Short mmCIF file of C-alpha atoms in Angstrom, two decimals:
data_model
loop_
_atom_site.label_atom_id
_atom_site.label_comp_id
_atom_site.label_asym_id
_atom_site.label_seq_id
_atom_site.Cartn_x
_atom_site.Cartn_y
_atom_site.Cartn_z
CA MET A 3 23.74 -6.42 -18.58
CA ILE A 4 24.07 -8.79 -15.63
CA GLU A 5 26.37 -11.75 -15.78
CA LEU A 6 24.29 -14.90 -15.75
CA THR A 7 25.90 -16.50 -12.75
CA LEU A 8 24.26 -18.99 -10.48
CA PHE A 9 24.04 -16.32 -7.80
CA ALA A 10 22.37 -13.84 -10.16
CA ALA A 11 19.82 -16.47 -11.16
CA ALA A 12 19.13 -17.24 -7.50
CA VAL A 13 18.75 -13.53 -6.72
CA LEU A 14 16.27 -13.04 -9.54
CA ALA A 15 14.28 -16.09 -8.46
CA VAL A 16 14.08 -14.85 -4.88
CA GLY A 17 13.28 -11.34 -6.13
CA LEU A 18 10.37 -12.72 -8.10
CA TYR A 19 9.23 -14.62 -5.01
CA MET A 20 9.37 -11.40 -2.97
CA ALA A 21 7.48 -9.43 -5.62
CA TRP A 22 4.87 -12.18 -5.61
CA ASN A 23 4.57 -11.76 -1.84
CA VAL A 24 4.25 -7.98 -2.13
CA GLY A 25 1.40 -8.42 -4.60
CA ALA A 26 -0.37 -11.12 -2.60
CA ASN A 27 -0.30 -9.27 0.73
CA ASP A 28 -0.56 -5.64 -0.35
CA VAL A 29 -3.26 -5.82 -3.03
CA ALA A 30 -5.74 -5.76 -0.17
CA ASN A 31 -4.59 -2.22 0.63
CA ALA A 32 -6.11 -1.10 -2.64
CA MET A 33 -8.86 -3.59 -3.40
CA GLY A 34 -9.87 -5.19 -0.10
CA THR A 35 -12.66 -2.76 0.74
CA SER A 36 -13.99 -2.69 -2.85
CA VAL A 37 -14.32 -6.48 -2.90
CA GLY A 38 -15.66 -6.60 0.64
CA SER A 39 -18.37 -4.07 -0.18
CA ARG A 40 -19.31 -6.06 -3.31
CA ALA A 41 -18.66 -2.99 -5.48
CA ILE A 42 -16.59 -5.30 -7.68
CA THR A 43 -15.86 -9.03 -7.84
CA ILE A 44 -12.49 -10.53 -6.96
CA ARG A 45 -11.81 -11.15 -10.64
CA GLN A 46 -12.51 -7.50 -11.52
CA ALA A 47 -10.36 -6.38 -8.59
CA ILE A 48 -7.46 -8.50 -9.80
CA LEU A 49 -7.75 -7.11 -13.32
CA ILE A 50 -7.92 -3.49 -12.17
CA ALA A 51 -5.13 -3.94 -9.64
CA ALA A 52 -2.96 -5.68 -12.23
CA VAL A 53 -3.26 -2.79 -14.67
CA PHE A 54 -2.62 -0.06 -12.10
CA GLU A 55 0.04 -1.88 -10.07
CA PHE A 56 2.07 -2.72 -13.17
CA SER A 57 1.63 0.79 -14.60
CA GLY A 58 2.71 2.34 -11.33
CA ALA A 59 5.76 0.11 -11.08
CA VAL A 60 6.95 0.68 -14.64
CA LEU A 61 5.96 4.31 -15.16
CA PHE A 62 6.67 5.74 -11.73
CA GLY A 63 8.96 3.21 -10.09
CA LYS A 64 12.20 4.83 -9.04
CA HIS A 65 15.24 4.20 -11.21
CA VAL A 66 17.56 4.59 -8.29
CA THR A 67 16.94 2.88 -4.98
CA ASP A 68 18.57 2.73 -1.58
CA THR A 69 21.11 -0.04 -1.26
CA VAL A 70 19.53 -0.79 2.07
CA ARG A 71 15.83 -0.11 2.36
CA LYS A 72 15.15 3.13 4.23
CA GLY A 73 18.86 3.32 5.06
CA ILE A 74 18.32 1.17 8.15
CA VAL A 75 21.85 -0.23 7.86
CA ASP A 76 24.90 1.78 6.76
CA PRO A 77 26.40 -0.18 3.85
CA ALA A 78 29.70 1.67 4.17
CA ALA A 79 30.21 -0.03 7.56
CA ILE A 80 30.33 -3.35 5.74
CA ALA A 81 33.42 -3.05 3.61
CA ASP A 82 32.97 -6.09 1.35
CA PRO A 83 30.38 -5.57 -1.42
CA HIS A 84 30.02 -9.32 -1.85
CA VAL A 85 28.93 -9.55 1.79
CA ILE A 86 26.29 -6.90 1.09
CA ALA A 87 25.14 -8.91 -1.91
CA LEU A 88 24.74 -12.01 0.26
CA GLY A 89 23.02 -9.93 2.91
CA ALA A 90 20.55 -8.47 0.44
CA PHE A 91 19.79 -11.96 -0.83
CA SER A 92 19.23 -13.22 2.74
CA ALA A 93 17.00 -10.24 3.47
CA ILE A 94 14.62 -10.65 0.54
CA LEU A 95 14.37 -14.39 1.15
CA ALA A 96 13.65 -13.89 4.86
CA ALA A 97 11.16 -11.08 4.24
CA GLY A 98 9.46 -13.18 1.59
CA LEU A 99 9.11 -16.16 3.92
CA TRP A 100 7.54 -14.03 6.67
CA ILE A 101 5.12 -12.37 4.27
CA THR A 102 4.16 -15.77 2.85
CA PHE A 103 3.28 -16.95 6.34
CA ALA A 104 1.33 -13.76 7.10
CA THR A 105 -0.56 -14.00 3.81
CA TRP A 106 -1.38 -17.66 4.45
CA LYS A 107 -2.93 -16.53 7.73
CA GLY A 108 -4.76 -13.70 5.94
CA LEU A 109 -2.93 -11.04 7.96
CA PRO A 110 -2.07 -7.67 6.36
CA VAL A 111 1.53 -6.83 7.26
CA SER A 112 3.82 -4.05 6.10
CA THR A 113 6.07 -5.40 3.35
CA THR A 114 8.35 -2.40 3.88
CA HIS A 115 8.82 -3.25 7.55
CA SER A 116 9.45 -6.87 6.60
CA VAL A 117 12.32 -5.83 4.34
CA VAL A 118 13.62 -3.30 6.86
CA GLY A 119 13.52 -5.93 9.61
CA ALA A 120 15.29 -8.44 7.39
CA MET A 121 17.97 -5.92 6.45
CA THR A 122 18.45 -5.17 10.14
CA GLY A 123 18.95 -8.85 10.83
CA PHE A 124 21.61 -9.09 8.15
CA GLY A 125 23.30 -5.93 9.43
CA LEU A 126 23.40 -7.21 13.00
CA ALA A 127 24.74 -10.59 11.88
CA ALA A 128 27.38 -8.97 9.65
CA ALA A 129 28.64 -6.11 11.74
CA GLY A 130 26.91 -5.86 15.11
CA LEU A 131 24.72 -3.26 16.82
CA ASP A 132 26.54 -0.14 15.64
CA VAL A 133 25.71 -0.64 11.97
CA VAL A 134 21.96 -0.23 12.50
CA ASN A 135 20.34 3.20 12.33
CA TRP A 136 18.39 2.91 15.58
CA ALA A 137 16.79 6.33 15.14
CA LYS A 138 15.13 5.08 11.95
CA MET A 139 14.13 1.89 13.74
CA GLY A 140 12.49 4.08 16.37
CA LYS A 141 10.46 5.77 13.63
CA ILE A 142 9.32 2.38 12.38
CA VAL A 143 8.22 1.38 15.86
CA ALA A 144 6.42 4.73 16.15
CA SER A 145 4.58 4.04 12.90
CA TRP A 146 2.92 1.00 14.50
CA VAL A 147 0.94 3.52 16.55
CA VAL A 148 0.94 6.64 14.35
CA SER A 149 -0.26 4.99 11.13
CA PRO A 150 -3.43 3.22 12.33
CA VAL A 151 -4.32 6.01 14.77
CA VAL A 152 -4.04 8.80 12.19
CA GLY A 153 -5.83 6.71 9.57
CA GLY A 154 -8.52 5.77 12.05
CA ILE A 155 -9.14 9.34 13.17
CA VAL A 156 -9.35 10.71 9.63
CA ALA A 157 -11.67 7.89 8.51
CA PHE A 158 -13.84 8.16 11.63
CA ILE A 159 -14.30 11.90 11.22
CA SER A 160 -14.94 11.77 7.49
CA PHE A 161 -17.47 8.93 7.75
CA SER A 162 -19.21 10.55 10.72
CA LEU A 163 -19.57 13.83 8.81
CA PHE A 164 -20.74 11.98 5.71
CA ARG A 165 -23.32 10.07 7.72
CA HIS A 166 -24.61 13.27 9.35
CA PHE A 167 -24.76 15.44 6.23
CA VAL A 168 -25.58 12.92 3.51
CA ILE A 169 -26.75 9.49 4.65
CA ARG A 170 -29.36 10.80 7.08
CA LYS A 171 -30.67 13.28 4.50
CA TYR A 172 -30.95 10.78 1.67
CA PRO A 173 -33.46 7.96 2.24
CA ASP A 174 -32.47 5.74 -0.68
CA ARG A 175 -29.43 4.06 0.90
CA ALA A 176 -29.06 1.52 -1.88
CA ARG A 177 -28.74 4.25 -4.46
CA LEU A 178 -26.20 6.15 -2.38
CA GLU A 179 -24.10 3.01 -2.11
CA ARG A 180 -24.32 2.43 -5.89
CA VAL A 181 -23.06 5.95 -6.64
CA PHE A 182 -20.23 5.72 -4.13
CA ALA A 183 -19.11 2.39 -5.53
CA TYR A 184 -17.72 4.39 -8.47
CA PHE A 185 -15.70 6.70 -6.20
CA GLN A 186 -14.53 3.77 -4.11
CA LEU A 187 -13.17 2.15 -7.24
CA MET A 188 -11.39 5.30 -8.37
CA THR A 189 -9.72 5.66 -5.00
CA ALA A 190 -8.76 2.01 -5.01
CA SER A 191 -7.17 2.42 -8.44
CA PHE A 192 -5.11 5.31 -7.11
CA VAL A 193 -3.88 3.26 -4.16
CA ALA A 194 -2.98 0.39 -6.50
CA PHE A 195 -1.05 2.75 -8.79
CA ALA A 196 0.78 4.41 -5.91
CA HIS A 197 1.56 1.03 -4.35
CA GLY A 198 3.02 -0.26 -7.60
CA SER A 199 5.23 2.79 -7.98
CA ASN A 200 6.53 2.79 -4.42
CA ASP A 201 6.51 -0.78 -3.16
CA VAL A 202 8.06 -2.46 -6.18
CA ALA A 203 11.27 -1.26 -4.50
CA ASN A 204 10.59 -3.63 -1.59
CA ALA A 205 11.20 -6.53 -3.97
CA ILE A 206 13.53 -4.98 -6.49
CA GLY A 207 15.71 -2.78 -4.29
CA PRO A 208 17.53 -5.65 -2.57
CA VAL A 209 17.68 -7.51 -5.91
CA ALA A 210 19.35 -4.53 -7.56
CA ALA A 211 21.76 -4.25 -4.64
CA ALA A 212 22.58 -7.97 -4.72
CA LEU A 213 23.19 -7.95 -8.47
CA GLU A 214 25.22 -4.74 -8.37
CA PHE A 215 27.51 -5.78 -5.52
CA SER A 216 28.06 -9.32 -6.73
CA ARG A 217 29.88 -8.05 -9.82
CA GLU A 218 33.62 -8.23 -9.97
CA GLY A 219 35.13 -4.90 -9.07
CA ALA A 220 31.98 -3.59 -7.40
CA THR A 221 32.32 -0.89 -4.76
CA VAL A 222 29.99 -0.16 -1.85
CA ALA A 223 27.49 2.65 -2.46
CA SER A 224 24.37 3.87 -0.69
CA LYS A 225 22.32 3.94 -3.90
CA VAL A 226 22.10 1.49 -6.78
CA PRO A 227 20.59 1.91 -10.24
CA VAL A 228 17.41 0.05 -11.16
CA PRO A 229 17.08 -0.68 -14.88
CA MET A 230 13.67 -0.59 -16.53
CA TRP A 231 13.60 -4.35 -17.13
CA LEU A 232 13.98 -4.94 -13.40
CA LEU A 233 11.03 -2.62 -12.65
CA ALA A 234 8.93 -4.55 -15.19
CA PHE A 235 10.15 -7.81 -13.63
CA GLY A 236 9.04 -6.63 -10.20
CA GLY A 237 5.76 -5.32 -11.56
CA ALA A 238 5.04 -8.67 -13.18
CA GLY A 239 5.80 -10.48 -9.93
CA ILE A 240 3.40 -8.22 -8.04
CA VAL A 241 0.65 -8.90 -10.58
CA ILE A 242 1.16 -12.68 -10.36
CA GLY A 243 1.05 -12.48 -6.57
CA LEU A 244 -2.15 -10.48 -6.37
CA ALA A 245 -3.82 -12.69 -8.98
CA THR A 246 -2.93 -16.00 -7.31
CA TRP A 247 -3.08 -15.32 -3.57
CA GLY A 248 -4.41 -11.79 -3.05
CA TYR A 249 -7.87 -13.04 -2.08
CA LYS A 250 -6.72 -14.13 1.38
CA VAL A 251 -5.80 -10.73 2.81
CA MET A 252 -8.57 -9.06 0.77
CA ALA A 253 -11.05 -11.19 2.72
CA THR A 254 -9.60 -9.98 6.03
CA ILE A 255 -9.65 -6.29 5.11
CA GLY A 256 -12.92 -6.39 3.22
CA GLU A 257 -15.02 -8.64 5.45
CA ARG A 258 -13.53 -9.78 8.72
CA VAL A 259 -12.61 -6.51 10.52
CA THR A 260 -16.01 -4.83 10.08
CA GLU A 261 -18.85 -4.80 7.59
CA ILE A 262 -17.89 -2.72 4.57
CA THR A 263 -20.23 -0.93 2.17
CA PRO A 264 -19.17 1.36 -0.71
CA THR A 265 -19.64 4.52 1.37
CA ARG A 266 -17.62 3.10 4.28
CA GLY A 267 -15.03 1.65 1.93
CA PHE A 268 -14.68 4.95 0.12
CA CYS A 269 -14.14 6.83 3.38
CA ALA A 270 -11.56 4.27 4.52
CA GLU A 271 -9.64 4.22 1.23
CA PHE A 272 -9.80 7.98 0.78
CA ALA A 273 -8.61 8.55 4.34
CA THR A 274 -5.70 6.16 3.74
CA ALA A 275 -4.69 7.76 0.46
CA SER A 276 -4.98 11.28 1.92
CA VAL A 277 -2.89 10.45 4.98
CA VAL A 278 -0.20 8.75 2.93
CA LEU A 279 -0.16 11.61 0.42
CA ALA A 280 -0.01 14.29 3.10
CA ASN A 281 2.76 12.38 4.81
CA SER A 282 5.05 12.90 1.84
CA GLN A 283 5.11 16.56 2.88
CA ILE A 284 5.05 16.10 6.66
CA GLY A 285 7.39 13.14 7.07
CA LEU A 286 5.55 11.13 9.73
CA PRO A 287 6.43 7.47 9.98
CA ILE A 288 3.49 6.03 8.06
CA SER A 289 2.82 2.57 6.67
CA THR A 290 0.04 2.25 4.09
CA THR A 291 -1.01 -1.18 5.32
CA HIS A 292 -1.25 -0.01 8.92
CA THR A 293 -3.03 3.19 7.90
CA LEU A 294 -5.61 1.28 5.89
CA VAL A 295 -6.37 -1.14 8.71
CA GLY A 296 -6.71 1.84 11.05
CA SER A 297 -9.05 3.53 8.56
CA VAL A 298 -11.23 0.43 8.27
CA ILE A 299 -11.37 0.27 12.08
CA GLY A 300 -12.21 4.00 12.09
CA VAL A 301 -15.28 3.63 9.88
CA GLY A 302 -16.33 0.63 11.95
CA MET A 303 -15.94 2.62 15.17
CA ALA A 304 -18.27 5.29 13.74
CA ARG A 305 -20.98 2.65 14.11
CA GLY A 306 -19.89 1.59 17.58
CA ILE A 307 -17.33 -0.82 18.99
CA LYS A 308 -19.67 -3.77 18.57
CA ALA A 309 -19.34 -3.33 14.82
CA LEU A 310 -15.69 -4.43 15.07
CA ASN A 311 -14.22 -7.91 15.19
CA LEU A 312 -11.79 -7.32 18.06
CA ARG A 313 -10.24 -10.76 17.82
CA ILE A 314 -9.05 -10.31 14.25
CA ILE A 315 -7.82 -6.82 15.10
CA MET A 316 -5.68 -8.23 17.90
CA ASP A 317 -4.31 -10.88 15.52
CA ILE A 318 -3.40 -8.17 13.02
CA ILE A 319 -1.67 -6.01 15.64
CA THR A 320 0.28 -9.04 16.87
CA SER A 321 1.49 -9.71 13.34
CA TRP A 322 2.68 -6.09 13.05
CA LEU A 323 4.68 -6.37 16.27
CA ALA A 324 6.18 -9.64 15.11
CA THR A 325 7.15 -8.48 11.62
CA VAL A 326 10.47 -6.73 12.29
CA PRO A 327 11.92 -9.16 14.87
CA ILE A 328 10.92 -12.32 12.99
CA ALA A 329 12.21 -11.00 9.66
CA ALA A 330 15.43 -9.95 11.39
CA VAL A 331 16.03 -13.31 13.06
CA VAL A 332 15.30 -15.32 9.90
CA SER A 333 17.44 -13.04 7.77
CA GLY A 334 20.34 -13.16 10.22
CA GLY A 335 20.14 -16.94 10.30
CA ILE A 336 20.10 -17.31 6.52
CA PHE A 337 22.99 -14.86 6.19
CA LYS A 338 25.12 -16.74 8.74
CA LEU A 339 24.43 -19.98 6.92
CA LEU A 340 25.37 -18.52 3.55
CA MET A 341 28.58 -17.06 4.96
CA ILE A 342 29.58 -20.55 6.13
CA VAL A 343 28.88 -22.27 2.83
CA ARG A 344 30.08 -19.60 0.37
CA MET B 27 4.87 2.92 1.17
CA GLY B 28 4.97 6.62 0.66
CA VAL B 29 3.36 8.56 -2.11
CA ASP B 30 4.92 11.73 -3.42
CA ALA B 31 2.59 14.72 -3.66
CA ASN B 32 3.09 15.56 -7.33
CA PRO B 33 0.57 17.06 -9.81
CA VAL B 34 -0.67 13.61 -10.89
CA THR B 35 -1.39 12.31 -7.40
CA VAL B 36 -2.79 15.60 -6.10
CA THR B 37 -5.06 15.96 -9.15
CA TRP B 38 -6.25 12.38 -8.90
CA MET B 39 -7.05 12.44 -5.20
CA GLY B 40 -8.28 16.03 -5.13
CA GLY B 41 -10.54 15.33 -8.06
CA ILE B 42 -12.06 12.23 -6.46
CA GLY B 43 -12.57 13.91 -3.10
CA ILE B 44 -14.32 16.96 -4.51
CA ALA B 45 -16.33 14.78 -6.90
CA ALA B 46 -17.64 12.80 -3.92
CA LEU B 47 -18.77 16.05 -2.26
CA VAL B 48 -20.40 17.29 -5.46
CA ALA B 49 -22.13 13.94 -5.99
CA SER B 50 -23.44 14.05 -2.40
CA TYR B 51 -24.89 17.49 -3.07
CA LEU B 52 -26.46 16.38 -6.36
CA LEU B 53 -28.06 13.40 -4.61
CA VAL B 54 -29.74 15.47 -1.88
CA ASN B 55 -30.67 18.44 -4.07
CA GLU B 56 -34.33 18.43 -5.15
CA ARG B 57 -33.56 19.45 -8.73
CA THR B 58 -30.88 16.88 -9.44
CA ARG B 59 -31.72 13.87 -7.28
CA GLN B 60 -33.76 12.37 -10.15
CA TRP B 61 -30.70 12.16 -12.41
CA SER B 62 -29.33 8.72 -13.22
CA ASP B 63 -26.39 7.36 -11.18
CA LYS B 64 -23.98 7.67 -14.09
CA ARG B 65 -25.05 11.23 -14.84
CA ILE B 66 -24.46 12.25 -11.25
CA VAL B 67 -21.02 10.62 -11.19
CA LEU B 68 -19.95 12.10 -14.55
CA VAL B 69 -21.15 15.61 -13.73
CA ALA B 70 -19.46 15.43 -10.33
CA LEU B 71 -16.19 14.30 -11.92
CA ALA B 72 -16.36 16.98 -14.60
CA VAL B 73 -16.96 19.73 -12.06
CA SER B 74 -14.31 18.51 -9.65
CA PHE B 75 -11.51 17.92 -12.13
CA SER B 76 -12.20 21.27 -13.82
CA LEU B 77 -11.93 22.93 -10.45
CA VAL B 78 -8.79 21.06 -9.41
CA LEU B 79 -6.97 21.53 -12.71
CA SER B 80 -7.82 25.22 -12.96
CA THR B 81 -6.72 25.77 -9.36
CA GLU B 82 -3.45 23.97 -9.99
CA ARG B 83 -2.89 26.02 -13.10
CA TYR B 84 -3.63 29.23 -11.19
CA LEU B 85 -1.15 28.25 -8.50
CA GLY B 86 1.47 27.42 -11.12
CA LEU B 87 1.59 23.72 -10.27
CA LEU B 88 0.82 22.74 -13.85
#
């Protein structure tokens, strides 16, 4: 059991805030196209996402997590575990603030990159350039290109083939869309489940690290345990986030990039899920958020470039480029401040 | 986010993908295009998941 110190309470509060952000920004990955295509209402999307996100987090969330997300900073280089605890706290607060801003603007950003950027900022502030794994940072930068391009290509090809072999041969378009609304929903449920199981760590990983290393007698380790109650805590935060603020980014993904119908939404979601699934075997630097946006652009491109809202796409890309540096700067600043006042 | 390719995720996604192909075929086929939407979806899912699960069992994944 954790000691109920003021710091532990603050960590849990910030962890809940981060989980809320993860839910609010990332629910669009799963449900944005389904809502945009009118296959389901926002209320139905929230209910479905809530069930699958929470189930994924609790049933398949990892019980051991990296001390530092994706190992971007070597914790052993920072000898004092209490410093790591403060750094983890700074990171989740900074990442949360950035994601809140992005969600307010309706921009889908990678919550993983936000946490990685924030951890980098803490690492730089605590121990300088050498503590950061720059090779991993290079992979993250590469994912800005790889993820949307791969997602876009797969979605473009699959929708083009579908249009050639099915849509053109079947005159009743409305009926086709009705049937594919079912498959779109099933794919969306999968993405919600997978997101819950994997991305709860974005909120809970730093919380677990902060709680673990703030204990008396704690020693630095690269992995920390994640108890079941913490997974449920993170899952609940994600559900509250998607229910209260998820509509903003869902509107961007589902309506503002390109017009989405159930057949297009299915191709985009299926392409995203396939790419992310295949990546677990290949090991490319892939972000689900970036892959989904690329997939939505891909199905739009299959109808021609005029089908795309280029302005919103540029805004989204700008937010991706800004994620890591802004999270890093804010996190470094918060960490420095906490080190002065502690 | 990454998703591990385990039997649950592969079955889920494989089943949906093949079901979409089967449903597309049922929609364009003269003999089955008159079926109701739900019948087409359910038959497609039944065929696809049977295929995916039996293949996984044959390959020793289940």
